XYZ file of C-alpha atoms in Angstrom:
330
model
C 71.100 -39.048 47.418
C 69.514 -39.577 43.966
C 67.754 -42.741 45.195
C 66.469 -40.836 48.225
C 65.071 -38.116 45.948
C 63.392 -40.716 43.739
C 61.897 -42.492 46.767
C 60.620 -39.199 48.193
C 58.994 -38.288 44.877
C 57.184 -41.618 44.648
C 55.920 -41.500 48.236
C 54.731 -37.903 48.247
C 53.073 -37.828 44.828
C 51.850 -41.428 44.633
C 53.756 -42.243 41.442
C 55.576 -45.502 40.836
C 59.268 -46.141 41.461
C 59.640 -46.556 37.703
C 58.134 -43.120 37.095
C 60.484 -41.611 39.673
C 63.541 -43.181 38.058
C 62.411 -42.100 34.591
C 61.867 -38.540 35.829
C 65.380 -38.416 37.313
C 66.982 -39.918 34.206
C 65.186 -37.475 31.927
C 66.562 -34.567 33.896
C 70.112 -35.507 32.925
C 69.717 -36.668 29.316
C 69.158 -33.547 27.213
C 71.243 -33.206 24.038
C 70.411 -29.833 22.459
C 71.978 -28.356 19.343
C 75.419 -26.827 19.779
C 76.117 -23.119 19.316
C 78.118 -23.967 16.193
C 75.187 -25.877 14.690
C 72.850 -22.965 15.281
C 75.320 -20.433 13.834
C 75.897 -22.438 10.638
C 72.243 -23.307 10.178
C 71.168 -19.982 8.662
C 72.922 -18.563 5.585
C 73.167 -14.823 4.872
C 70.822 -15.241 1.904
C 68.030 -16.383 4.191
C 68.065 -13.029 5.947
C 67.025 -11.370 2.663
C 63.656 -13.115 2.353
C 60.433 -12.933 4.324
C 58.247 -16.040 4.299
C 54.571 -15.169 4.641
C 52.742 -18.497 4.588
C 53.245 -22.260 4.573
C 50.732 -24.806 3.361
C 52.038 -28.122 4.677
C 50.322 -31.304 3.488
C 51.589 -34.616 4.842
C 50.449 -38.182 4.316
C 51.725 -40.408 7.126
C 52.662 -44.047 6.556
C 53.625 -45.278 10.050
C 54.173 -48.933 9.137
C 56.791 -47.922 6.578
C 57.940 -44.926 8.666
C 57.502 -42.737 5.588
C 55.871 -39.428 4.784
C 54.645 -38.029 1.487
C 54.813 -34.256 1.627
C 53.629 -31.311 -0.405
C 54.544 -27.823 0.770
C 53.597 -24.488 -0.780
C 55.644 -21.538 0.452
C 54.643 -17.918 -0.110
C 57.376 -15.339 0.420
C 58.876 -12.076 -0.749
C 62.266 -10.327 -0.798
C 62.866 -8.014 2.140
C 64.876 -4.959 1.100
C 66.464 -6.008 -2.180
C 65.802 -8.288 -5.134
C 67.157 -11.835 -4.894
C 68.358 -14.332 -7.497
C 68.716 -17.285 -5.129
C 66.316 -18.551 -2.487
C 67.822 -20.829 0.153
C 65.708 -22.936 2.497
C 66.563 -25.265 5.347
C 65.604 -28.833 4.407
C 67.301 -32.059 5.459
C 68.746 -33.695 2.364
C 67.556 -37.275 2.918
C 64.267 -36.828 1.016
C 63.414 -37.625 -2.578
C 62.115 -34.465 -4.264
C 59.706 -35.376 -7.048
C 58.628 -31.856 -8.028
C 59.941 -28.354 -7.392
C 58.534 -25.163 -8.897
C 58.911 -21.416 -8.492
C 55.810 -19.462 -9.509
C 54.485 -22.659 -11.151
C 57.588 -23.058 -13.327
C 60.283 -25.722 -13.037
C 63.402 -24.323 -11.408
C 67.091 -25.197 -11.172
C 68.096 -26.187 -7.678
C 70.833 -27.668 -5.504
C 69.907 -29.965 -2.622
C 72.777 -30.818 -0.282
C 74.178 -30.156 3.196
C 70.611 -29.906 4.520
C 69.932 -26.845 2.362
C 67.719 -26.413 -0.681
C 68.909 -23.617 -2.998
C 66.695 -22.402 -5.866
C 68.362 -20.516 -8.718
C 66.436 -18.098 -10.924
C 67.266 -16.704 -14.365
C 66.201 -13.227 -13.268
C 65.900 -11.377 -9.984
C 62.843 -11.879 -7.802
C 61.370 -8.508 -6.946
C 57.902 -9.425 -5.688
C 55.930 -12.128 -3.932
C 56.966 -15.632 -4.952
C 55.406 -19.077 -4.656
C 57.487 -22.233 -4.159
C 55.936 -25.682 -4.541
C 57.750 -28.813 -3.331
C 56.643 -32.443 -3.409
C 58.813 -34.987 -1.614
C 58.870 -38.310 0.218
C 61.081 -40.164 2.663
C 61.756 -40.927 6.313
C 62.404 -37.838 8.457
C 65.513 -37.857 10.609
C 64.794 -37.438 14.302
C 67.180 -34.785 15.608
C 67.591 -32.790 18.807
C 64.982 -33.771 21.378
C 63.077 -35.910 18.839
C 62.094 -33.705 15.908
C 60.020 -36.421 14.213
C 59.013 -39.672 15.900
C 57.167 -42.760 14.706
C 56.152 -44.840 17.724
C 53.280 -46.847 19.254
C 51.003 -46.873 22.294
C 48.951 -49.999 22.975
C 49.796 -51.220 19.449
C 48.376 -48.027 17.905
C 50.601 -45.633 15.914
C 51.790 -42.407 17.517
C 53.555 -39.805 15.374
C 54.685 -36.443 16.718
C 57.129 -33.603 16.082
C 59.294 -31.334 18.224
C 61.315 -28.837 16.190
C 63.099 -26.867 18.889
C 65.529 -25.291 18.292
C 66.494 -25.771 14.609
C 64.842 -28.959 13.403
C 61.637 -27.983 11.597
C 63.556 -28.715 8.405
C 63.814 -32.409 9.298
C 60.264 -32.774 7.979
C 59.369 -29.723 5.882
C 61.335 -27.134 3.849
C 61.373 -23.753 5.537
C 63.235 -20.574 6.366
C 63.901 -21.777 9.896
C 64.497 -18.414 11.540
C 62.537 -17.821 14.765
C 62.097 -14.184 13.732
C 60.500 -15.114 10.384
C 56.989 -15.756 11.659
C 54.330 -16.953 9.251
C 50.717 -17.947 8.837
C 50.176 -21.648 8.226
C 47.709 -24.234 6.977
C 48.541 -27.790 8.005
C 46.894 -30.829 6.420
C 47.632 -34.204 8.035
C 46.365 -37.387 6.372
C 46.393 -40.494 8.559
C 44.463 -43.701 9.243
C 40.805 -42.974 9.969
C 41.116 -44.542 13.443
C 43.588 -41.828 14.475
C 43.306 -38.125 15.301
C 45.731 -35.443 14.097
C 46.260 -32.425 16.352
C 48.134 -29.277 15.385
C 48.444 -25.530 15.916
C 45.560 -23.119 15.634
C 41.974 -24.005 14.782
C 40.585 -27.215 13.339
C 38.951 -26.121 10.085
C 37.808 -29.409 8.603
C 38.086 -33.199 8.737
C 37.520 -35.040 5.466
C 37.422 -38.792 4.854
C 38.554 -40.779 1.818
C 38.423 -44.558 2.109
C 40.219 -45.615 5.290
C 42.011 -42.248 5.614
C 41.135 -38.924 7.202
C 42.652 -35.522 6.511
C 42.704 -32.963 9.323
C 43.052 -29.307 8.327
C 44.445 -27.032 11.040
C 44.976 -23.315 10.472
C 47.076 -20.733 12.321
C 45.506 -17.297 11.980
C 48.195 -15.720 14.160
C 51.873 -15.516 13.101
C 53.907 -18.500 14.270
C 57.633 -19.335 14.345
C 58.732 -22.458 12.480
C 60.159 -24.098 15.604
C 56.661 -23.985 17.147
C 54.870 -25.575 14.175
C 53.970 -29.107 15.214
C 51.541 -31.975 15.002
C 50.732 -35.105 16.980
C 48.807 -38.103 15.682
C 47.459 -40.945 17.786
C 44.466 -42.863 19.060
C 43.350 -39.909 21.133
C 40.274 -39.205 23.195
C 39.300 -35.567 23.466
C 37.819 -33.651 26.378
C 37.395 -29.917 26.849
C 37.205 -27.112 29.351
C 36.460 -23.440 28.759
C 38.150 -20.203 29.694
C 35.568 -17.426 30.067
C 37.196 -14.131 29.151
C 34.123 -11.910 29.458
C 30.456 -12.260 30.413
C 29.429 -13.463 26.950
C 32.452 -15.217 25.455
C 34.667 -18.181 26.200
C 37.562 -20.031 24.566
C 37.790 -23.796 24.293
C 40.645 -25.571 26.072
C 41.074 -28.905 24.276
C 42.904 -31.966 25.546
C 43.931 -34.989 23.485
C 45.177 -38.002 25.448
C 45.589 -41.753 25.151
C 42.419 -43.593 26.306
C 44.155 -45.381 29.179
C 45.361 -42.023 30.566
C 42.018 -40.197 30.423
C 41.283 -40.335 34.160
C 44.771 -39.143 35.104
C 44.687 -36.366 32.511
C 41.367 -35.009 33.776
C 42.932 -34.669 37.214
C 46.250 -33.237 36.051
C 44.878 -30.728 33.526
C 41.935 -29.381 35.544
C 43.742 -26.208 36.695
C 44.050 -24.648 33.217
C 41.057 -22.238 33.206
C 42.236 -20.717 36.487
C 45.840 -20.487 35.258
C 44.884 -18.833 31.959
C 42.779 -16.333 33.877
C 45.709 -15.569 36.196
C 48.191 -15.050 33.359
C 45.675 -12.934 31.409
C 45.226 -10.657 34.404
C 48.998 -10.496 34.909
C 50.389 -10.218 31.358
C 47.393 -9.211 29.249
C 44.760 -11.302 27.538
C 45.647 -14.748 26.190
C 47.155 -14.011 22.744
C 45.288 -16.654 20.702
C 41.687 -16.243 21.847
C 40.202 -16.897 18.400
C 41.939 -20.272 18.153
C 42.336 -22.325 21.343
C 44.641 -23.522 24.026
C 45.247 -27.226 24.327
C 47.435 -30.050 25.561
C 48.252 -33.185 23.571
C 49.908 -36.296 24.966
C 52.870 -37.924 23.236
C 55.841 -40.105 24.159
C 58.454 -37.390 24.622
C 60.651 -38.227 27.617
C 61.759 -34.737 28.636
C 58.581 -33.123 29.954
C 56.573 -30.732 27.804
C 56.992 -28.182 25.016
C 55.150 -24.900 24.388
C 53.976 -25.365 20.803
C 51.780 -22.402 19.926
C 48.199 -23.053 21.141
C 48.922 -26.758 21.780
C 51.398 -27.827 24.458
C 52.801 -31.314 24.006
C 53.477 -33.401 27.109
C 55.132 -36.782 27.498
C 53.058 -39.697 28.750
C 55.375 -40.195 31.733
C 54.293 -36.773 32.989
C 50.559 -37.559 33.127
C 50.456 -39.079 36.606
C 46.967 -38.353 37.951
C 48.594 -36.840 41.052
C 49.176 -33.306 39.714
C 52.904 -33.849 40.248
C 53.841 -32.005 37.045
C 51.480 -29.027 37.325
C 54.510 -26.722 37.443
C 55.654 -28.101 34.073
C 52.278 -27.407 32.479
C 52.072 -23.938 34.038
C 55.543 -23.191 32.676
C 54.545 -24.187 29.127
C 51.289 -22.248 29.340
C 53.205 -19.115 30.338
C 55.264 -19.384 27.135
C 52.110 -18.597 25.115
C 52.579 -14.966 26.120
């Protein structure tokens, strides 16, 4: 029966037998986090703080499969003063600097938690600075991946449900939404794509730094980036007689023709959902789709859906997948 399904898929949608097999295999190979993992992931202390903003700066070294990170976290206590701040952060990194309000701080870093201990209670807004380096663990569906396409580096993240902390320290509660600035430094031949709006691209030597900014609150599991040898093309969603929003696509050069066919429906779909649910929530930023090597379909990262290369067929076979992810933006 499975072979018959695969054969039918390939004949009807003009995809290869290999694509049909891969699609069927992907449907049976998910390995999400267990209920126990999710329950133990958040400590009671983390419920007492409210993170307001992350500035995430990463330098990517794909040949070495390393990252150099600097993260600045702005937060505040919720309803009572706190003496300890606990963050989710996988404990395989080397922390070279850690400060609280620009002062060195005592801390414990184990069991994938980073605990900061103060000499006096924190009653107001606080600022945590962390510098670190290492190789991120890839957990869940592939929370951090170093790979290649046509001998060019591809690096991408997928945090769902509890794996943002595999590459940056955070209070990884879906309810603790934040604003974010994301700086990705990579080889100048590559393009870094992330949530929100592209603010600036700066060049230093053979490196480029891409600054993306989320002006709307975002959950940590939806913070993401993808880096690759991308080509970009755009469409526009016109939401009134005078104004429109850019829909940006970032795909591998060899998939450009297929992507233009597969992604062409988006303006109509955004218009439909806006009329059904209310206006698209991130009008001042964008909507977009970025291609990566994820094997399981697509993921609804805020303002920038990620889709696996196997699902860019040129036959519009996976339109339902893309429509599904678009709907998550609401």
